[in-house]
């Protein structure tokens, strides 16, 4: 893992579609070296997934996103990890984090309707062992996702010619 | 000290009707100096572009990033706190202190924030101040060519005579001792340079500067060094002429926030010079400008205090785009040297058989890509076009595709 690897990762994080050829040109590496480095990063589990950021509202999908706070009692032997693993395996769970503060887990859950979310949280999550309390916040509007400001068009107004 | 106004020469005696000339020749209200400034060579492109859709503009001279938000917030804060009055003519003390230590840390120069630094309304004002502070009517000013479009007009407005100093592609757009010696006369007062260079992306390293320093000293010239692109140096480190001992007392250094911090619209920069010259420039500045915009000065303080990461990210992005874009140009058959600084590629288009002007005009009409003909920057730019790679990678790749189609169609 060196600076070139990190540069590759930074580019891919901002645009995962950049190919090895272009990456090589941008970073002064040969395409085959880029390919090799990417392969190593993938195998090592550093590069996890190539994905897209989608404004589902604009796509006409009226799905619901909820932020769920969980208070749990850690297990004597496993701490938080085994409970986390159980929660993480649900496809409805988009992200899961252990945080400091007044609750333990922050979970992002998606569903088609509010009802679906309510059923999922009460039926699947709240009923797990060791869950002491859940608080569900329904997302009203997403302003920024993965560093991408959804409510603002990118770019700025510039004169077409300036010296 | 009282100012002496010259007495107006007109007579107070009222004239009789018969003395009033019957046919009045319409009087020109425009000064000869203003009249003497040639119109912008790019106007027709501008008008043409406004009639078109889907243009990719590589004609811009500014970054395509928003001002880093913490910098913008510092400006907003100053407004919200009601800090909206003039600053001292020289600019905020804190900003001058920061500029002084920034320059010494990055470029190894030594400027006293009290009497050698003036905060200006961009490098644009700095250029005008510097030239007016040192140029008398009839003085010759050598302008390293190709260069930013304001240099010659600035000299002319001060009554000086701009003389082009050719810095052609063969010399990697640098000032060479031979070229300099050829153009220096007894009347030469000042040499204006800009490295990293707009439009060519050329840079001058320490050895290049040392090679001309003796000539500057021997002929008792002053050096005006516009270093607005200093942070955008991709090979090696930027060298400030003022860090070279023999040049320190001969140099006026201009720099600013527009390019490195994406702050073109804020209008803030600085002039650094030995105190005698800075003092003269300050006299002009205090009457012509009073002070640089106060909110912009607060934003600039934040730029120097807390925007190193944001700046580094922008520079890294420019470097990658440069590599991508220049490789693309060479691939489609437009030979282009790898520019070492700024955010411009300056390919030669001579192989196409078109002039730079024809090339730019036809490329705009036929493929909707805007570039600037090299001659707009002086005669050493003839046969080249300036392409700013301050555009998204997607736009740059599309621009390369279109330029490729255009070249194949010629
Ligand atoms: C070489 C050069 N000097 C000065 C300027 C003007 O800079 P500022 O925005 O600081 O007035 C520019 C802007 O394009 C430039 O390219």
XYZ file of C-alpha atoms and ligand atoms in Angstrom:
589
model
C 0.000 0.000 0.000
C 1.753 3.132 -1.185
C 0.836 6.657 -2.295
C 0.019 5.480 -5.846
C -2.425 2.935 -4.418
C -4.083 5.637 -2.397
C -4.286 7.877 -5.466
C -5.985 5.066 -7.391
C -8.447 4.629 -4.541
C -9.220 8.332 -4.356
C -9.980 8.492 -8.071
C -12.150 5.376 -7.967
C -14.007 6.654 -4.935
C -15.004 9.763 -6.847
C -15.660 7.917 -10.113
C -15.542 4.150 -10.179
C -15.921 3.998 -13.937
C -12.440 5.310 -14.726
C -10.688 2.468 -16.530
C -7.159 1.186 -16.064
C -5.987 2.897 -19.249
C -7.082 6.368 -18.103
C -5.988 5.774 -14.536
C -2.564 4.890 -15.834
C -2.345 8.082 -17.881
C -3.593 10.223 -15.010
C -1.189 8.760 -12.483
C 1.771 8.105 -14.798
C 1.562 4.300 -14.495
C 1.220 1.664 -17.185
C -2.273 0.187 -17.604
C -0.988 -3.252 -16.632
C 0.491 -1.900 -13.437
C -2.809 -0.217 -12.607
C -4.596 -3.471 -13.298
C -2.223 -5.350 -11.027
C -2.562 -2.833 -8.224
C -6.356 -2.862 -8.469
C -6.319 -6.653 -8.367
C -4.246 -6.598 -5.206
C -6.488 -4.000 -3.603
C -9.576 -6.046 -4.446
C -8.079 -9.268 -3.077
C -7.004 -7.542 0.097
C -10.566 -6.350 0.610
C -9.557 -2.688 0.377
C -11.544 -2.075 -2.778
C -14.926 -3.498 -1.862
C -17.480 -2.584 -4.456
C -18.049 -0.382 -7.534
C -21.347 1.369 -7.249
C -23.489 4.363 -8.218
C -25.228 7.105 -6.279
C -28.855 7.360 -7.288
C -31.498 9.928 -6.539
C -34.381 7.456 -6.213
C -36.914 10.221 -5.710
C -36.064 11.528 -9.160
C -36.254 7.997 -10.513
C -39.893 7.948 -9.430
C -39.385 5.367 -6.718
C -41.219 6.508 -3.637
C -39.277 4.341 -1.262
C -38.794 5.186 2.385
C -35.524 5.503 4.226
C -35.335 5.373 8.008
C -32.579 6.033 10.487
C -32.965 3.648 13.366
C -31.241 4.087 16.707
C -30.753 0.937 18.735
C -29.830 0.514 22.347
C -28.487 -2.968 22.995
C -26.868 -4.914 25.815
C -23.517 -6.207 24.669
C -22.914 -9.918 25.118
C -20.368 -11.079 27.642
C -18.258 -13.000 25.165
C -18.837 -11.205 21.869
C -19.464 -7.611 22.823
C -21.458 -5.939 20.048
C -20.137 -7.940 17.138
C -22.526 -10.878 17.074
C -25.600 -8.696 17.386
C -24.229 -6.443 14.677
C -23.701 -9.399 12.417
C -27.284 -10.503 12.807
C -28.628 -7.073 11.996
C -26.280 -6.527 9.080
C -27.455 -9.647 7.285
C -30.904 -8.219 6.543
C -30.964 -6.786 3.002
C -33.241 -4.008 4.266
C -30.304 -2.743 6.329
C -28.213 -0.453 4.150
C -25.700 0.593 6.754
C -24.943 -0.206 10.335
C -22.606 1.565 12.675
C -21.649 1.308 16.327
C -21.484 4.832 17.685
C -20.692 6.689 20.881
C -23.372 8.656 22.691
C -26.879 7.990 23.885
C -27.469 4.877 21.787
C -25.294 2.096 20.397
C -26.151 1.260 16.786
C -27.178 3.565 14.018
C -28.963 1.639 11.287
C -30.133 2.877 7.910
C -33.102 0.879 6.720
C -34.943 1.118 3.415
C -38.363 -0.107 2.465
C -41.154 0.530 -0.027
C -43.560 2.057 2.484
C -43.613 3.395 5.999
C -45.624 0.347 6.953
C -42.980 -1.987 5.611
C -40.312 -0.216 7.636
C -42.414 -0.307 10.783
C -42.998 -3.998 10.363
C -39.366 -4.692 9.690
C -38.121 -2.741 12.680
C -40.612 -4.121 15.140
C -40.786 -7.625 13.693
C -37.152 -8.314 12.834
C -34.980 -5.907 14.778
C -36.732 -5.031 18.017
C -37.460 -8.684 18.660
C -33.802 -9.713 18.542
C -32.284 -10.701 21.826
C -30.394 -7.948 23.649
C -32.176 -5.079 21.881
C -33.315 -2.772 24.646
C -34.819 0.096 22.738
C -35.420 1.313 19.184
C -36.113 4.829 17.926
C -37.052 5.162 14.257
C -36.587 8.392 12.302
C -38.143 8.547 8.874
C -35.996 10.479 6.389
C -37.914 13.415 4.959
C -35.353 14.664 2.482
C -31.806 13.704 1.579
C -29.475 16.614 0.955
C -26.196 14.864 0.620
C -25.285 11.236 -0.010
C -21.761 9.854 -0.204
C -20.306 13.316 -0.694
C -22.794 14.115 -3.438
C -25.138 17.068 -2.921
C -28.467 15.932 -4.306
C -30.414 19.170 -4.080
C -27.829 21.240 -5.897
C -26.747 20.921 -9.472
C -23.002 20.512 -9.648
C -20.692 22.997 -11.273
C -20.588 26.731 -11.267
C -21.403 29.457 -13.705
C -18.361 30.691 -15.523
C -17.838 32.910 -18.516
C -17.215 30.701 -21.555
C -14.115 32.740 -22.368
C -11.753 34.414 -19.955
C -8.043 34.952 -20.109
C 0.713 68.696 2.132
C -1.597 70.750 -0.004
C -2.292 69.570 -3.493
C -1.742 72.125 -6.193
C -4.393 72.021 -8.827
C -3.393 73.548 -12.087
C -5.445 76.599 -13.046
C -7.933 75.896 -15.779
C -6.943 77.710 -18.968
C -10.429 78.658 -20.197
C -11.449 82.312 -20.349
C -14.141 83.593 -18.075
C -15.288 86.272 -20.474
C -18.619 85.312 -21.994
C -18.560 85.017 -25.700
C -20.853 86.812 -28.080
C -23.047 84.831 -30.426
C -20.881 85.591 -33.449
C -17.866 83.972 -31.808
C -19.543 80.587 -31.365
C -18.509 78.313 -34.228
C -21.465 77.386 -36.383
C -20.686 73.802 -37.119
C -19.446 71.815 -34.173
C -17.079 68.982 -34.885
C -18.264 66.191 -32.582
C -15.764 66.038 -29.801
C -14.153 62.719 -28.897
C -14.534 62.151 -25.216
C -12.266 59.143 -25.217
C -8.675 59.655 -24.141
C -5.956 58.762 -26.584
C -4.629 56.253 -24.085
C -7.926 54.409 -23.914
C -8.307 54.729 -27.694
C -4.872 53.167 -28.094
C -5.829 49.920 -26.396
C -6.630 47.371 -29.087
C -10.004 45.623 -28.756
C -10.057 42.062 -27.470
C -9.215 39.640 -30.263
C -11.703 37.140 -28.939
C -14.920 39.146 -29.098
C -16.228 37.475 -32.240
C -15.749 34.029 -30.677
C -17.693 35.150 -27.672
C -20.588 36.347 -29.813
C -20.512 33.196 -31.894
C -20.550 30.970 -28.834
C -23.600 32.693 -27.400
C -25.611 31.527 -30.407
C -24.710 27.867 -29.866
C -25.822 24.967 -27.705
C -23.874 22.126 -26.179
C -20.521 23.883 -26.251
C -17.641 22.487 -24.221
C -15.612 25.498 -23.260
C -11.893 25.071 -22.809
C -11.625 28.834 -23.198
C -11.815 29.703 -19.536
C -9.039 31.097 -17.395
C -10.375 30.021 -14.035
C -10.767 26.818 -12.040
C -14.038 24.912 -12.194
C -14.141 24.209 -8.457
C -16.261 26.108 -6.008
C -14.348 28.144 -3.454
C -13.608 25.733 -0.567
C -16.545 26.150 1.757
C -14.594 27.060 4.887
C -13.071 29.961 2.938
C -16.483 31.108 1.740
C -17.818 30.856 5.296
C -15.044 33.145 6.553
C -16.205 35.751 4.038
C -19.854 35.246 4.997
C -18.927 35.519 8.691
C -17.274 38.863 8.199
C -20.431 40.159 6.547
C -22.668 38.726 9.259
C -20.540 40.265 11.963
C -20.867 43.596 10.235
C -17.172 43.794 9.390
C -17.833 45.555 6.142
C -15.845 48.783 6.375
C -12.592 49.674 4.632
C -9.409 48.077 5.826
C -6.113 49.926 6.009
C -4.806 50.714 2.531
C -2.168 48.030 2.812
C -4.723 45.419 3.800
C -5.406 43.598 7.057
C -2.293 43.210 9.198
C -3.135 39.585 9.917
C -3.393 38.798 6.228
C -0.096 40.522 5.430
C 1.592 38.585 8.239
C 0.192 35.341 6.875
C 1.224 36.188 3.310
C 4.739 36.954 4.501
C 5.130 33.658 6.324
C 3.391 31.669 3.598
C 5.807 33.052 0.997
C 8.814 32.450 3.169
C 7.782 28.869 3.967
C 6.807 27.914 0.435
C 9.131 29.971 -1.722
C 11.883 31.018 0.596
C 11.381 34.743 0.139
C 11.696 37.363 2.824
C 9.128 40.171 2.735
C 8.391 42.502 5.622
C 4.615 42.528 6.165
C 4.782 46.129 7.382
C 6.213 47.903 4.389
C 6.819 45.393 1.608
C 3.397 43.789 1.132
C 0.161 45.323 -0.175
C -3.086 43.399 -0.387
C -4.534 44.136 -3.831
C -7.787 43.593 -5.648
C -6.420 40.569 -7.438
C -3.170 40.277 -9.340
C -4.899 42.367 -11.996
C -4.654 45.420 -9.795
C -1.158 44.407 -8.698
C -0.014 44.466 -12.331
C -1.414 47.941 -12.859
C 0.054 49.254 -9.594
C 3.475 47.789 -10.226
C 3.691 49.132 -13.748
C 2.435 52.584 -12.824
C 4.757 52.725 -9.841
C 7.899 52.240 -11.911
C 7.229 53.086 -15.564
C 7.612 56.582 -16.955
C 6.314 57.647 -20.357
C 8.740 56.441 -22.981
C 10.206 53.638 -20.855
C 10.412 50.315 -22.604
C 8.945 47.300 -20.874
C 9.879 43.814 -22.019
C 6.950 41.471 -21.935
C 7.763 37.759 -22.082
C 5.633 36.571 -25.000
C 3.252 34.634 -24.972
C 1.618 36.142 -21.916
C -1.570 37.113 -20.181
C -3.525 39.631 -22.222
C -3.393 42.527 -19.770
C 0.367 43.058 -19.751
C 0.825 45.221 -22.845
C -2.312 47.328 -22.203
C -1.176 47.944 -18.619
C 2.145 49.226 -19.906
C 0.467 51.402 -22.519
C -1.893 52.929 -19.971
C 1.156 53.961 -17.977
C 2.642 55.613 -21.067
C 5.294 52.937 -21.404
C 6.231 51.090 -24.557
C 5.582 47.330 -24.426
C 8.219 45.322 -26.275
C 7.583 41.652 -26.915
C 10.337 39.325 -25.737
C 9.863 36.138 -27.751
C 9.736 32.962 -25.678
C 8.835 30.404 -28.347
C 7.978 26.744 -27.970
C 11.595 25.756 -28.864
C 12.692 27.450 -25.649
C 9.859 25.799 -23.730
C 8.347 29.273 -23.455
C 11.109 30.408 -21.082
C 13.081 33.640 -21.155
C 16.569 32.841 -22.436
C 19.624 35.049 -21.913
C 20.104 35.387 -25.683
C 16.567 36.536 -26.329
C 16.767 38.951 -23.433
C 20.087 40.459 -24.544
C 18.709 40.959 -28.009
C 15.809 43.076 -26.768
C 17.364 45.075 -23.944
C 18.050 48.720 -24.779
C 19.077 51.742 -22.745
C 15.407 52.577 -22.374
C 14.402 49.209 -20.941
C 13.119 49.625 -17.412
C 11.180 46.509 -16.591
C 10.838 42.865 -17.574
C 7.442 41.227 -17.044
C 7.312 37.463 -16.641
C 4.691 34.957 -15.581
C 5.696 31.430 -14.575
C 3.995 28.992 -14.430
C 2.847 30.612 -17.620
C -0.539 31.443 -18.994
C -1.054 30.353 -21.810
C 1.762 27.830 -22.283
C 2.080 26.111 -18.900
C 5.837 26.691 -19.112
C 7.897 27.201 -15.950
C 11.305 28.659 -15.193
C 13.441 26.776 -12.685
C 16.202 28.143 -10.508
C 18.864 27.649 -13.179
C 16.739 29.354 -15.805
C 16.252 32.351 -13.544
C 19.902 32.485 -12.559
C 20.827 32.478 -16.212
C 19.030 35.788 -16.745
C 19.747 37.347 -13.377
C 23.131 38.798 -14.402
C 21.595 40.541 -17.379
C 18.873 41.993 -15.173
C 21.454 43.245 -12.696
C 23.942 44.499 -15.314
C 21.294 46.498 -17.139
C 19.724 47.686 -13.933
C 16.304 46.335 -14.881
C 13.400 45.623 -12.634
C 11.649 42.271 -12.795
C 7.887 41.947 -12.444
C 7.098 38.344 -11.586
C 3.444 37.321 -11.775
C 3.278 34.059 -9.830
C -0.481 33.593 -9.755
C -0.115 29.936 -10.823
C 2.732 29.131 -8.406
C 0.717 26.545 -6.485
C -0.171 24.799 -9.716
C 3.315 23.441 -10.378
C 3.380 19.774 -11.289
C 7.053 19.012 -11.832
C 9.460 20.037 -9.127
C 8.835 23.108 -7.010
C 7.998 26.633 -8.006
C 10.927 29.050 -7.745
C 10.300 32.666 -6.846
C 12.831 35.029 -8.434
C 12.806 37.041 -5.203
C 14.366 34.039 -3.444
C 17.490 34.495 -5.564
C 19.732 36.863 -3.704
C 20.849 39.052 -6.595
C 17.250 39.479 -7.745
C 15.627 40.217 -4.409
C 15.977 44.000 -4.623
C 15.097 44.013 -8.315
C 11.875 42.061 -8.125
C 8.227 42.884 -7.694
C 6.366 39.693 -6.813
C 2.659 39.368 -7.561
C 0.502 36.543 -6.375
C -3.046 35.922 -5.267
C -5.838 33.595 -4.342
C -7.775 33.317 -7.597
C -6.259 30.174 -9.036
C -4.877 28.140 -6.125
C -8.012 28.500 -4.025
C -10.650 28.898 -6.742
C -11.373 32.441 -5.639
C -11.473 34.350 -8.926
C -14.602 36.319 -8.079
C -13.448 37.403 -4.641
C -10.826 39.749 -6.050
C -7.896 39.449 -3.709
C -4.168 39.172 -4.277
C -0.941 40.812 -3.162
C 2.050 42.784 -4.328
C 5.432 42.361 -2.643
C 8.408 44.549 -3.349
C 11.285 46.337 -1.674
C 9.810 49.080 0.497
C 10.592 51.973 -1.826
C 8.679 50.403 -4.697
C 5.913 49.058 -2.460
C 5.556 52.569 -1.024
C 5.087 54.049 -4.490
C 2.571 51.356 -5.397
C 0.724 52.002 -2.150
C 0.269 55.661 -3.061
C -1.478 54.673 -6.273
C -3.473 51.926 -4.564
C -4.744 54.236 -1.836
C -6.233 56.617 -4.378
C -7.301 54.194 -7.094
C -8.629 51.355 -4.942
C -8.431 52.364 -1.284
C -8.481 48.771 -0.111
C -9.222 45.276 -1.339
C -12.746 43.986 -0.531
C -12.880 43.400 3.218
C -14.854 40.149 3.110
C -12.430 38.820 0.525
C -9.518 39.627 2.824
C -11.123 37.640 5.637
C -11.736 34.781 3.229
C -8.075 34.986 2.182
C -6.970 34.692 5.805
C -8.908 31.441 6.024
C -7.386 30.292 2.741
C -3.891 30.616 4.193
C -4.876 29.206 7.574
C -7.039 26.254 6.745
C -7.251 25.305 3.101
C -4.036 23.407 2.494
C -5.895 20.091 2.063
C -8.515 21.523 -0.242
C -5.784 23.145 -2.318
C -3.755 19.948 -2.493
C -6.817 18.034 -3.681
C -7.446 20.569 -6.435
C -3.814 20.495 -7.521
C -3.863 16.675 -7.600
C -6.994 16.759 -9.723
C -5.444 19.279 -12.146
C -2.351 17.116 -12.485
C -4.435 14.072 -13.390
C -6.511 16.015 -15.872
C -3.379 17.439 -17.426
C -1.938 13.966 -17.954
C -5.185 12.704 -19.401
C -5.848 15.677 -21.648
C -2.343 16.071 -23.027
C -2.095 12.340 -23.722
C -5.417 12.662 -25.538
C -4.180 15.576 -27.663
C -1.034 13.719 -28.659
C -3.074 10.611 -29.443
C -5.344 12.431 -31.887
C -2.373 14.035 -33.591
C -1.997 17.457 -31.986
C 1.559 17.562 -30.693
C 1.574 19.012 -27.211
C 4.420 19.298 -24.704
C 3.489 18.322 -21.153
C 2.870 21.680 -19.461
C 4.670 21.889 -16.129
C 2.274 24.286 -14.470
C -0.991 26.279 -14.568
C -4.053 24.565 -16.101
C -3.522 25.129 -19.788
C -2.426 22.858 -22.602
C -0.934 24.753 -25.513
C -0.726 22.366 -28.453
C 0.713 23.324 -31.800
C -1.904 23.162 -34.530
C 0.513 23.955 -37.361
C 0.331 20.414 -38.721
C -3.337 20.950 -39.570
C -2.528 23.620 -42.129
C -4.883 26.054 -40.421
C -3.978 29.228 -38.597
C -4.697 29.205 -34.879
C -7.565 31.576 -35.482
C -9.133 29.457 -38.227
C -8.647 26.375 -36.097
C -10.398 27.924 -33.085
C -13.236 29.318 -35.162
C -13.908 26.161 -37.147
C -13.574 23.932 -34.089
C -16.200 26.026 -32.360
C -18.591 26.067 -35.313
C -18.101 22.478 -36.423
C -17.619 20.622 -33.145
C -18.726 23.093 -30.456
C -15.445 23.121 -28.565
C -14.175 26.543 -27.491
C -10.415 27.153 -27.338
C -8.443 30.398 -27.546
C -6.165 31.089 -30.536
C -2.567 31.435 -29.386
C -2.039 34.786 -31.075
C -4.328 36.375 -28.476
C -1.337 35.965 -26.126
C 1.294 37.424 -28.428
C 3.177 36.458 -31.539
C 5.027 33.554 -29.920
C 1.611 31.998 -29.415
C 0.871 31.924 -33.152
C 0.292 28.386 -34.364
C -0.942 27.198 -30.976
C -4.304 27.131 -29.241
C -4.871 27.423 -25.515
C -7.052 24.720 -24.014
C -7.870 25.106 -20.337
C -8.188 21.714 -18.691
C -10.105 23.321 -15.830
C -13.119 21.220 -16.800
C -14.494 17.890 -15.646
C -12.739 14.750 -16.858
C -15.922 13.790 -18.667
C -15.951 17.079 -20.575
C -12.250 16.781 -21.319
C -12.680 13.319 -22.796
C -15.623 14.466 -24.870
C -13.603 17.501 -26.018
C -10.761 15.221 -27.128
C -13.241 13.084 -29.038
C -14.674 16.116 -30.819
C -11.288 17.670 -31.575
C -10.240 14.302 -33.010
C -13.256 14.277 -35.338
C -12.511 17.851 -36.318
C -8.877 17.127 -37.175
C -9.825 14.098 -39.238
C -12.276 16.231 -41.187
C -9.816 18.955 -42.175
C -1.118 35.349 -15.647
C -2.287 35.954 -14.966
N -2.111 37.024 -14.191
C -3.145 37.600 -13.561
C -4.436 37.137 -13.693
C -5.538 37.834 -12.958
O -5.609 37.338 -11.676
P -6.538 37.977 -10.535
O -7.814 37.198 -10.543
O -5.765 37.768 -9.282
O -6.739 39.403 -10.868
C -4.666 36.025 -14.495
C -6.035 35.512 -14.676
O -6.341 34.795 -15.587
C -3.567 35.422 -15.138
O -3.744 34.350 -15.917
